[in-house]
Coordinates of C-alpha atoms in Angstrom, one line a residue:
X1 CA 87.8 93.0 7.7
X2 CA 89.8 94.8 10.4
X3 CA 89.3 93.9 14.0
X4 CA 86.5 96.0 15.5
X5 CA 86.8 95.1 19.2
X6 CA 88.5 98.3 20.0
X7 CA 91.2 98.9 22.6
X8 CA 91.0 97.2 26.0
X9 CA 90.1 99.3 29.0
X10 CA 92.2 98.9 32.1
X11 CA 90.2 98.5 35.3
X12 CA 91.0 100.3 38.5
X13 CA 91.1 98.7 41.9
X14 CA 89.5 101.0 44.5
X15 CA 90.2 100.8 48.2
X16 CA 87.6 99.3 50.6
X17 CA 86.9 102.7 52.2
X18 CA 85.4 103.9 48.9
X19 CA 83.0 100.9 48.9
X20 CA 82.2 101.5 52.6
X21 CA 81.5 105.2 51.9
X22 CA 79.1 104.3 49.0
X23 CA 77.3 101.6 51.1
X24 CA 76.9 104.2 53.9
X25 CA 75.5 106.6 51.4
X26 CA 73.0 104.0 50.1
X27 CA 72.0 103.0 53.7
X28 CA 71.3 106.7 54.4
X29 CA 69.0 106.9 51.4
X30 CA 67.2 103.7 52.4
X31 CA 66.8 104.9 56.0
X32 CA 65.5 108.3 55.0
X33 CA 62.7 106.8 52.9
X34 CA 61.8 103.5 54.5
X35 CA 63.2 103.2 58.1
X36 CA 60.6 100.7 59.2
X37 CA 61.4 98.3 56.4
X38 CA 65.1 98.7 57.0
X39 CA 64.7 97.8 60.7
X40 CA 62.6 94.7 59.7
X41 CA 65.2 93.5 57.2
X42 CA 68.1 93.8 59.6
X43 CA 66.2 92.4 62.6
X44 CA 64.9 89.4 60.5
X45 CA 68.5 88.6 59.4
X46 CA 69.8 88.7 63.0
X47 CA 67.0 86.4 64.2
X48 CA 67.7 83.9 61.3
X49 CA 71.4 84.0 62.3
X50 CA 70.4 83.1 65.9
X51 CA 68.0 80.5 64.7
X52 CA 70.8 78.5 63.0
X53 CA 72.8 78.3 66.2
X54 CA 69.8 77.6 68.3
X55 CA 68.6 74.7 66.2
X56 CA 72.0 73.0 66.2
X57 CA 72.5 73.4 69.9
X58 CA 69.0 72.3 70.8
X59 CA 69.4 69.3 68.6
X60 CA 72.6 68.2 70.4
X61 CA 70.9 68.7 73.7
X62 CA 67.9 66.6 72.6
X63 CA 70.2 63.6 71.5
X64 CA 72.4 63.7 74.7
X65 CA 69.4 64.1 77.0
X66 CA 67.6 61.1 75.3
X67 CA 70.7 58.9 75.6
X68 CA 71.0 59.8 79.4
X69 CA 67.3 59.0 80.0
X70 CA 66.4 62.7 80.8
X71 CA 62.9 62.7 79.2
X72 CA 62.0 66.2 80.4
X73 CA 65.1 67.8 79.1
X74 CA 64.9 65.9 75.9
X75 CA 61.3 67.1 75.3
X76 CA 62.2 70.7 76.2
X77 CA 65.2 70.6 73.9
X78 CA 63.1 69.1 71.1
X79 CA 60.5 71.9 71.4
X80 CA 63.2 74.5 71.3
X81 CA 64.8 72.9 68.3
X82 CA 61.5 72.8 66.4
X83 CA 60.7 76.4 67.4
X84 CA 64.1 77.7 66.3
X85 CA 63.8 75.7 63.0
X86 CA 60.3 77.0 62.3
X87 CA 61.2 80.7 63.0
X88 CA 64.3 80.2 60.8
X89 CA 62.4 78.8 57.9
X90 CA 59.6 81.4 58.0
X91 CA 61.9 84.4 58.3
X92 CA 64.3 83.0 55.7
X93 CA 61.4 83.3 53.2
X94 CA 60.4 86.8 54.4
X95 CA 63.8 88.4 54.9
X96 CA 64.1 89.6 51.3
X97 CA 60.5 91.0 51.1
X98 CA 61.4 94.6 52.1
X99 CA 64.1 95.0 49.5
X100 CA 61.8 95.9 46.5
X101 CA 59.8 98.2 48.8
X102 CA 63.0 100.0 49.9
X103 CA 64.7 100.0 46.4
X104 CA 62.1 102.1 44.6
X105 CA 62.3 105.2 46.7
X106 CA 66.0 104.8 47.4
X107 CA 66.8 104.7 43.7
X108 CA 64.7 107.8 43.2
X109 CA 67.2 109.4 45.6
X110 CA 70.3 107.8 44.0
X111 CA 69.4 108.4 40.3
X112 CA 69.4 112.2 40.5
X113 CA 72.8 112.1 42.2
X114 CA 74.3 110.0 39.4
X115 CA 72.8 112.3 36.7
X116 CA 73.9 115.4 38.6
X117 CA 77.4 114.0 38.8
X118 CA 77.4 113.5 35.0
X119 CA 75.9 116.9 34.3
X120 CA 78.3 118.7 36.7
X121 CA 81.3 117.9 34.6
X122 CA 81.8 121.2 32.7
X123 CA 83.8 119.9 29.8
X124 CA 82.6 117.5 27.0
X125 CA 85.4 115.0 26.8
X126 CA 83.5 112.5 29.0
X127 CA 80.8 112.4 26.2
X128 CA 83.1 112.4 23.2
X129 CA 86.0 110.0 24.1
X130 CA 85.1 106.3 23.5
X131 CA 87.1 105.1 26.5
X132 CA 85.3 107.6 28.7
X133 CA 82.0 106.9 27.1
X134 CA 82.3 103.2 27.9
X135 CA 82.2 104.0 31.6
X136 CA 79.5 106.7 31.2
X137 CA 77.3 104.2 29.4
X138 CA 77.6 101.8 32.3
X139 CA 77.0 104.6 34.9
X140 CA 73.8 105.7 33.2
X141 CA 72.2 102.4 33.8
X142 CA 73.9 101.7 37.1
X143 CA 71.5 102.8 40.0
X144 CA 69.4 99.6 40.1
X145 CA 72.5 97.4 40.0
X146 CA 74.3 99.5 42.5
X147 CA 71.4 99.1 44.9
X148 CA 71.4 95.4 44.2
X149 CA 75.1 95.4 45.1
X150 CA 74.4 97.1 48.4
X151 CA 71.9 94.4 49.4
X152 CA 74.3 91.8 48.2
X153 CA 77.0 93.3 50.4
X154 CA 74.6 93.3 53.4
X155 CA 73.5 89.7 52.6
X156 CA 77.2 88.7 52.3
X157 CA 77.9 90.0 55.8
X158 CA 75.1 88.0 57.3
X159 CA 76.0 84.9 55.2
X160 CA 79.6 85.2 56.3
X161 CA 78.4 85.6 59.9
X162 CA 76.3 82.5 59.5
X163 CA 79.3 80.7 58.1
X164 CA 81.3 81.8 61.1
X165 CA 78.6 80.5 63.5
X166 CA 78.5 77.2 61.7
X167 CA 82.3 76.8 61.9
X168 CA 82.2 77.8 65.6
X169 CA 79.7 75.1 66.3
X170 CA 81.9 72.6 64.5
X171 CA 84.8 73.8 66.6
X172 CA 83.1 72.9 69.8
X173 CA 83.1 69.3 68.6
X174 CA 86.8 69.3 67.5
X175 CA 89.3 72.2 67.3
X176 CA 90.6 70.6 64.1
X177 CA 87.3 71.5 62.4
X178 CA 88.2 75.2 62.7
X179 CA 90.6 74.5 59.9
X180 CA 87.6 74.3 57.6
X181 CA 87.5 78.1 57.9
X182 CA 90.7 78.3 55.9
X183 CA 89.5 75.7 53.5
X184 CA 86.2 77.6 53.1
X185 CA 88.1 80.8 52.2
X186 CA 89.6 79.1 49.1
X187 CA 86.3 79.1 47.1
X188 CA 85.6 82.7 48.1
X189 CA 89.0 83.9 46.8
X190 CA 88.7 81.8 43.6
X191 CA 85.3 83.1 42.9
X192 CA 86.4 86.7 43.3
X193 CA 89.3 86.0 41.0
X194 CA 87.0 84.5 38.4
X195 CA 84.5 87.4 38.7
X196 CA 87.4 89.9 38.1
X197 CA 88.1 88.3 34.8
X198 CA 84.4 88.7 33.8
X199 CA 84.4 92.3 34.9
X200 CA 87.5 93.1 32.8
X201 CA 85.9 91.4 29.8
X202 CA 82.8 93.5 30.2
X203 CA 84.8 96.7 30.0
X204 CA 87.1 95.5 27.2
X205 CA 84.1 94.6 25.0
X206 CA 81.9 97.6 25.9
X207 CA 82.8 99.6 22.7
X208 CA 82.0 96.6 20.5
X209 CA 78.8 96.0 22.4
X210 CA 77.8 99.6 21.7
X211 CA 78.7 99.2 18.0
X212 CA 76.4 96.1 17.6
X213 CA 73.6 98.0 19.3
X214 CA 74.1 100.9 16.9
X215 CA 74.1 98.7 13.9
X216 CA 71.0 96.9 15.2
X217 CA 69.2 100.3 15.6
X218 CA 70.3 101.3 12.0
X219 CA 68.7 98.2 10.7
X220 CA 65.4 98.8 12.6
X221 CA 64.8 102.6 12.3
X222 CA 63.0 104.2 9.4
X223 CA 65.4 107.2 9.1
X224 CA 68.3 104.9 8.1
X225 CA 66.1 102.3 6.5
X226 CA 65.6 104.4 3.3
X227 CA 69.3 104.7 2.6
X228 CA 70.0 101.1 3.5
X229 CA 67.5 99.8 1.1
X230 CA 68.4 102.1 -1.7
X231 CA 72.1 101.3 -1.3
X232 CA 71.4 97.6 -0.9
X233 CA 73.6 97.5 2.2
X234 CA 71.3 95.7 4.5
X235 CA 73.1 92.4 4.3
X236 CA 76.5 94.0 5.0
X237 CA 75.1 95.9 8.0
X238 CA 73.6 92.6 9.3
X239 CA 77.0 90.9 8.8
X240 CA 78.8 93.7 10.7
X241 CA 76.3 93.6 13.5
X242 CA 76.6 89.8 13.8
X243 CA 80.4 90.1 13.7
X244 CA 80.4 92.8 16.5
X245 CA 78.0 90.6 18.5
X246 CA 80.1 87.5 18.0
X247 CA 83.3 89.4 19.0
X248 CA 81.6 90.7 22.1
X249 CA 80.2 87.3 23.1
X250 CA 83.5 85.5 22.3
X251 CA 85.4 87.8 24.7
X252 CA 82.8 87.5 27.4
X253 CA 82.5 83.7 27.0
X254 CA 86.2 83.2 27.3
X255 CA 86.2 85.3 30.5
X256 CA 83.2 83.2 31.8
X257 CA 85.1 80.0 31.1
X258 CA 88.1 81.3 33.0
X259 CA 85.9 82.3 35.9
X260 CA 84.2 78.9 35.9
X261 CA 87.6 77.2 36.1
X262 CA 88.6 79.3 39.1
X263 CA 85.3 78.4 40.8
X264 CA 85.7 74.7 40.1
X265 CA 89.2 74.7 41.6
X266 CA 88.0 76.4 44.7
X267 CA 85.2 73.9 45.3
X268 CA 87.5 71.0 44.7
X269 CA 89.8 72.2 47.5
X270 CA 86.8 72.7 49.9
X271 CA 85.4 69.2 49.1
X272 CA 88.7 67.6 50.1
X273 CA 88.9 69.5 53.3
X274 CA 85.2 68.8 54.2
X275 CA 85.7 65.1 53.8
X276 CA 88.9 65.2 56.0
X277 CA 87.0 67.1 58.7
X278 CA 84.2 64.6 58.9
X279 CA 86.7 61.8 59.2
X280 CA 88.2 63.5 62.3
X281 CA 84.8 63.8 63.9
X282 CA 83.9 60.2 63.4
X283 CA 87.3 59.1 64.7
X284 CA 86.9 61.2 67.8
X285 CA 83.4 59.9 68.6
X286 CA 84.5 56.3 68.2
X287 CA 87.4 56.9 70.7
X288 CA 85.1 58.6 73.3
X289 CA 86.4 62.1 72.7
X290 CA 82.8 63.4 72.1
X291 CA 79.2 62.5 72.6
X292 CA 76.7 61.1 70.1
X293 CA 75.0 64.5 70.3
X294 CA 78.3 66.1 69.2
X295 CA 78.5 63.7 66.2
X296 CA 74.8 64.3 65.2
X297 CA 75.2 68.1 65.5
X298 CA 78.5 68.0 63.6
X299 CA 77.0 65.9 60.8
X300 CA 73.9 68.0 60.7
X301 CA 75.7 71.3 60.7
X302 CA 78.3 70.0 58.3
X303 CA 75.6 68.9 55.9
X304 CA 74.3 72.5 55.8
X305 CA 77.8 73.9 55.5
X306 CA 77.8 73.6 51.8
X307 CA 74.6 75.6 51.4
X308 CA 75.9 78.2 54.0
X309 CA 79.1 78.5 52.1
X310 CA 77.3 78.7 48.8
X311 CA 75.2 81.5 50.1
X312 CA 78.3 83.4 51.2
X313 CA 80.1 82.8 47.9
X314 CA 77.0 83.7 45.9
X315 CA 76.5 87.0 47.7
X316 CA 80.1 87.8 47.7
X317 CA 80.3 87.1 44.0
X318 CA 77.3 89.3 43.4
X319 CA 79.2 92.2 45.1
X320 CA 82.2 91.4 42.8
X321 CA 80.0 91.4 39.7
X322 CA 78.4 94.7 40.7
X323 CA 81.9 96.2 40.7
X324 CA 81.6 96.6 37.0
X325 CA 78.8 99.2 37.7
X326 CA 80.3 100.6 40.9
X327 CA 83.9 101.1 39.7
X328 CA 82.8 103.2 36.7
X329 CA 80.8 105.3 39.2
X330 CA 83.9 105.8 41.3
X331 CA 85.9 106.7 38.2
X332 CA 83.2 109.2 37.1
X333 CA 83.3 110.9 40.6
X334 CA 87.1 111.0 40.5
X335 CA 86.8 112.6 37.0
X336 CA 84.3 115.1 38.4
X337 CA 86.7 115.9 41.3
X338 CA 89.6 116.3 38.8
X339 CA 87.4 118.6 36.7
X340 CA 86.5 120.7 39.7
X341 CA 90.2 120.9 40.6
X342 CA 90.9 122.5 37.3
X343 CA 88.2 125.1 37.8
X344 CA 89.7 128.5 38.8
X345 CA 86.9 130.7 37.6
X346 CA 85.1 132.8 40.3
X347 CA 84.5 136.0 38.4
X348 CA 81.2 137.0 36.9
X349 CA 80.9 137.9 33.2
X350 CA 81.0 141.6 32.5
X351 CA 77.6 143.3 31.8
X352 CA 78.8 144.4 28.4
X353 CA 81.9 143.8 26.3
X354 CA 84.1 146.9 25.6
X355 CA 87.2 145.3 24.2
X356 CA 86.2 141.9 22.9
X357 CA 87.6 138.4 23.0
X358 CA 91.3 137.5 22.3
X359 CA 93.0 134.2 21.6
X360 CA 96.6 134.1 22.8
X361 CA 98.5 131.3 21.1
X362 CA 95.7 128.8 21.8
X363 CA 96.3 125.1 21.2
X364 CA 94.1 122.1 21.8
X365 CA 94.6 118.3 21.2
X366 CA 91.9 115.7 21.5
X367 CA 92.7 112.8 23.8
X368 CA 94.0 109.7 22.0
X369 CA 95.5 111.6 19.1
X370 CA 98.7 113.5 18.4
X371 CA 97.1 115.9 15.8
X372 CA 96.5 119.4 17.0
X373 CA 92.8 120.4 16.5
X374 CA 93.9 124.0 17.3
X375 CA 97.5 125.1 16.8
X376 CA 98.8 128.5 17.9
X377 CA 95.6 130.5 17.3
X378 CA 96.2 134.2 18.0
X379 CA 93.4 136.6 17.0
X380 CA 91.4 139.4 18.4
X381 CA 87.5 139.4 18.0
X382 CA 86.5 143.1 18.6
X383 CA 83.5 143.8 20.8
X384 CA 80.3 144.2 18.7
X385 CA 81.8 142.4 15.7
X386 CA 80.4 139.6 13.6
X387 CA 83.0 137.0 13.1
X388 CA 82.8 134.2 10.5
X389 CA 84.9 131.0 10.8
X390 CA 85.4 129.1 7.6
X391 CA 87.5 126.2 6.5
X392 CA 87.3 122.6 5.2
X393 CA 85.9 119.8 7.3
X394 CA 88.2 119.0 10.2
X395 CA 90.0 122.4 10.1
X396 CA 89.1 123.2 13.8
X397 CA 86.0 125.4 13.4
X398 CA 83.8 123.7 15.9
X399 CA 86.7 123.1 18.3
X400 CA 87.3 126.9 18.3
X401 CA 83.7 127.8 19.3
X402 CA 83.7 125.0 21.9
X403 CA 86.8 126.5 23.5
X404 CA 84.9 129.8 23.6
X405 CA 82.0 128.1 25.3
X406 CA 84.4 126.4 27.8
X407 CA 83.5 123.0 26.6
X408 CA 87.2 122.3 26.1
X409 CA 90.1 123.8 28.1
X410 CA 93.1 124.9 25.9
X411 CA 96.2 122.7 26.2
X412 CA 98.3 125.8 25.7
X413 CA 97.7 129.6 25.5
X414 CA 94.6 131.3 26.8
X415 CA 91.5 133.2 25.9
X416 CA 90.7 136.6 27.4
X417 CA 87.4 138.4 27.6
X418 CA 87.9 142.1 28.0
X419 CA 91.4 141.3 29.2
X420 CA 90.2 138.8 31.8
X421 CA 91.3 135.1 31.3
X422 CA 88.3 133.1 30.3
X423 CA 89.4 130.4 32.8
X424 CA 88.9 133.0 35.6
X425 CA 85.3 133.5 34.7
X426 CA 82.8 131.2 36.6
X427 CA 81.6 128.8 33.9
X428 CA 77.8 129.0 34.7
X429 CA 78.0 132.8 34.8
X430 CA 79.8 132.9 31.4
X431 CA 77.4 130.4 29.8
X432 CA 74.4 132.3 31.0
X433 CA 75.6 135.1 28.7
X434 CA 75.9 132.8 25.7
X435 CA 73.3 132.0 23.0
X436 CA 74.3 129.1 20.7
X437 CA 72.9 126.9 18.0
X438 CA 75.2 124.0 17.3
X439 CA 75.2 121.7 14.2
X440 CA 74.5 118.7 16.4
X441 CA 71.5 120.4 18.0
X442 CA 69.2 118.7 20.5
X443 CA 65.9 117.1 19.8
X444 CA 64.1 117.2 23.2
X445 CA 61.2 115.0 23.9
X446 CA 58.9 117.6 25.2
X447 CA 56.5 120.3 23.9
X448 CA 57.5 122.6 21.1
X449 CA 57.2 125.6 23.4
X450 CA 59.5 124.0 26.0
X451 CA 61.9 122.9 23.2
X452 CA 62.3 126.6 22.5
X453 CA 62.1 127.8 26.1
X454 CA 65.0 125.6 27.1
X455 CA 67.2 128.2 25.5
X456 CA 66.7 130.4 28.6
X457 CA 65.5 128.2 31.5
X458 CA 64.1 130.9 33.8
X459 CA 61.7 131.8 30.9
X460 CA 60.9 128.2 30.0
X461 CA 57.1 128.9 29.9
X462 CA 57.2 132.5 29.0
X463 CA 55.0 132.4 25.9
X464 CA 55.8 136.0 24.8
X465 CA 59.5 135.3 24.9
X466 CA 59.1 132.0 23.1
X467 CA 57.0 133.6 20.4
X468 CA 59.5 136.3 19.9
X469 CA 62.3 133.7 19.6
X470 CA 60.2 131.7 17.1
X471 CA 59.8 134.8 14.9
X472 CA 63.5 135.6 15.1
X473 CA 64.3 132.1 13.8
X474 CA 61.7 132.2 11.0
X475 CA 60.0 129.2 12.7
X476 CA 56.5 130.7 12.5
X477 CA 55.5 128.3 9.7
X478 CA 56.7 125.3 11.9
X479 CA 54.6 126.5 14.7
X480 CA 51.5 127.1 12.6
X481 CA 51.6 123.5 11.3
X482 CA 51.6 122.0 14.8
X483 CA 48.2 120.6 15.8
X484 CA 48.4 122.0 19.4
X485 CA 50.7 124.9 18.8
X486 CA 53.1 125.5 21.6
X487 CA 51.7 122.5 23.5
X488 CA 52.4 120.0 20.7
X489 CA 54.5 117.1 22.1
X490 CA 57.5 116.4 19.9
X491 CA 59.4 113.1 19.6
X492 CA 58.1 109.8 18.2
X493 CA 59.6 107.9 21.1
X494 CA 57.2 109.5 23.6
X495 CA 54.2 109.4 21.2
X496 CA 54.7 112.9 20.0
X497 CA 55.0 114.5 16.5
X498 CA 58.2 113.9 14.6
X499 CA 59.5 117.0 12.9
X500 CA 61.6 117.0 9.7
X501 CA 65.3 117.7 10.0
X502 CA 64.8 121.3 8.8
X503 CA 62.0 121.9 11.3
X504 CA 64.1 120.6 14.1
X505 CA 66.9 122.9 13.1
X506 CA 64.6 125.9 13.0
X507 CA 63.4 124.9 16.5
X508 CA 67.0 124.9 17.6
X509 CA 67.6 128.3 16.1
X510 CA 64.6 129.6 18.0
X511 CA 66.0 128.2 21.2
X512 CA 69.3 130.0 20.5
X513 CA 67.3 133.3 20.2
X514 CA 65.7 133.1 23.7
X515 CA 68.4 135.1 25.6
X516 CA 67.9 138.8 24.9
X517 CA 71.4 140.1 25.9
X518 CA 74.1 137.5 25.3
X519 CA 77.8 138.6 25.2
X520 CA 78.6 135.7 22.8
X521 CA 76.3 134.6 20.0
X522 CA 77.4 131.3 18.4
X523 CA 75.9 129.8 15.2
X524 CA 77.7 126.6 14.4
X525 CA 76.5 125.5 10.9
X526 CA 73.1 126.7 11.9
X527 CA 71.4 126.1 8.6
X528 CA 73.0 122.9 7.3
X529 CA 69.6 121.2 7.0
X530 CA 67.7 124.1 5.4
X531 CA 67.2 124.9 1.7
X532 CA 69.1 127.9 0.2
X533 CA 66.2 130.5 0.4
X534 CA 65.5 129.6 4.0
X535 CA 69.2 129.7 4.8
X536 CA 69.6 133.1 3.2
X537 CA 66.6 134.5 5.0
X538 CA 67.7 133.2 8.4
X539 CA 71.2 134.4 8.0
X540 CA 69.9 137.9 7.2
X541 CA 67.8 137.8 10.3
X542 CA 70.6 136.6 12.5
X543 CA 73.0 139.0 11.0
X544 CA 70.6 141.8 11.9
X545 CA 70.2 140.4 15.4
X546 CA 74.0 140.2 15.7
X547 CA 74.4 143.9 14.8
X548 CA 71.7 144.8 17.3
X549 CA 73.3 142.7 20.1
X550 CA 76.7 144.2 19.2
X551 CA 75.4 147.7 19.6
X552 CA 73.5 147.0 22.8
X553 CA 75.9 144.7 24.8
X554 CA 79.1 144.6 22.6
X555 CA 78.3 141.0 21.9
X556 CA 80.7 139.1 19.7
X557 CA 78.8 136.9 17.2
X558 CA 80.7 133.9 15.8
X559 CA 79.2 132.2 12.7
X560 CA 80.6 128.9 11.5
X561 CA 79.4 128.1 8.0
X562 CA 80.4 125.9 5.1
X563 CA 78.7 128.2 2.6
X564 CA 80.9 131.2 2.0
X565 CA 78.2 133.3 0.3
X566 CA 76.4 133.6 3.6
X567 CA 79.3 135.1 5.6
X568 CA 80.5 137.8 3.2
X569 CA 78.9 140.5 5.4
X570 CA 81.0 139.5 8.5
X571 CA 83.3 142.1 9.9
X572 CA 86.1 139.5 10.3
X573 CA 86.5 136.2 8.6
X574 CA 88.8 133.6 10.1
X575 CA 90.2 131.0 7.7
X576 CA 91.3 127.8 9.4
X577 CA 93.3 125.0 7.9
X578 CA 94.4 121.9 9.9
X579 CA 93.9 123.7 13.2
X580 CA 95.9 126.8 12.2
X581 CA 94.7 130.3 11.4
X582 CA 96.0 130.9 7.9
X583 CA 94.1 134.1 7.0
X584 CA 92.0 136.7 8.8
X585 CA 90.2 139.8 7.6
X586 CA 87.0 141.1 5.9
X587 CA 85.7 139.5 2.7
X588 CA 87.0 142.1 0.3
X589 CA 90.5 142.0 1.7
X590 CA 90.7 138.2 1.6
X591 CA 89.5 138.1 -2.0
X592 CA 92.1 140.7 -2.9
X593 CA 94.7 138.7 -1.1
X594 CA 94.1 135.8 -3.5
X595 CA 95.0 133.2 -0.9
X596 CA 93.2 130.2 0.7
X597 CA 89.9 132.0 1.2
X598 CA 89.8 133.4 -2.3
X599 CA 90.5 129.9 -3.7
X600 CA 87.7 128.2 -1.6
X601 CA 85.3 131.0 -2.3
X602 CA 85.9 130.7 -6.0
X603 CA 85.6 127.0 -6.1
X604 CA 82.2 127.2 -4.2
X605 CA 81.0 130.0 -6.5
X606 CA 81.9 128.1 -9.6
X607 CA 80.1 125.0 -8.3
X608 CA 77.0 127.0 -7.5
X609 CA 77.0 128.6 -10.9
X610 CA 77.4 125.2 -12.6
X611 CA 74.3 123.8 -10.8
X612 CA 72.0 126.9 -11.2

């Protein structure tokens, strides 16, 4: 069995100003929604910080006053020490209380920003490339962890401040104890280095982790369960899932072991420095360089130094661990910025097409491969025409229509619409004049009426427009079988009705019929899940609609189909092979030519005749 871990994904180190800007953004969200809780959190932390110093100083005062026979001062100092300690203990328990109260509304503000950033990327490569999808997968579940990282950062600042106060108190006893600051930095650095190894392992195994999740879902969903049981492949799928899980856990376990080794080394250095510092204090007290109060304070504070440092290390480590969620977010925002930088379109789409759409030597290559998905495509699609795109699987048919929809940007060449470069058209304006049904159509967990209405969002709840689209797609029978008609909730995951594959496809076709005046009408394998009679009837309906749109707006209708018999009535048939346009013309001309199209058409016709 070949290795299925997938390629490693390099991490990117982002400058501190990026982190500071994100924390400022999150603080703004928290302040907007729960200002009182934010004030309480920060005030409580400041009081706790003061309480640490107050307790230590009051304790030294108590001891020295007692030794010098100053009972009044000793009593006052003891009361202050007890009060500072009590306030410190109470607030230390309460200081984290506001965080859950602040998080909920703050995340409600952050989540739409994350989703908006994802949706604002105009192209589809961030959803189709595995290396990009690894980061997108992390970003989609990141808001809670990013907020946790924000609080960890704030907590780390206070913990480091408390560590600084502790070391300052020790420094008043002996300047040599200030060297503990350098010693204390070693575990922090080592912990960060160990956490980086874990972060890199998380990214490197993200693809394999997704694979094992997919295999697990295959084993536990009814749709795949039928084929798995008939084929007897359950044991093999279980084995592959276990293998993917084992590879994921092995990579992460190795990284965790490396991280633990770094942490152990850091604590070993600190322990040695701590022991040496206490030896200096004891020696100084014995030689009269300090008071007994100094010694007691030093021992007391030094005894808490480990917990103080542990708190600083833990919170700092939490921030480092959150980097695996934050850094993909930074990457995604950079990707969005790069996507926006490539946008040059500011023009609106024309009201009608008069010339048509022209491909000028268009080429496109998918990231991670050297094979050209489209290679030197040059063809004119006349206004008002019905264009069929045919070819074997992988010939570039869907890539061509996705270039038309501006889902992909050509690597070379250009596409013009009535002589205007498609890149110069504002993307939203162009897509507002497109109706499309793709082979990988959506199954939206909402009502049937809204599933259809999503094809033209301003008319989402327009029952008349929805009903007309349903009739256009021959989906009346689907609607009649629904218990609540337009208001029937669809999708098993949300407790709704689950449609058959063919019913979902008819729903998608109805959605594609919502816009009344598109300039581009795309049907990408629109009937792959339908029986032959339904397919023929729907094609006839859509062919008639394409003619009507062509006469009214000059719309170009592009139909991608694997069944050649359904596209014989097209004005222009494009035959693609390995990304190249090998033939173009109407059906009769291509048959007379006796080339690639005629061969494929004949093979399919013979196969149909043999089975009928």
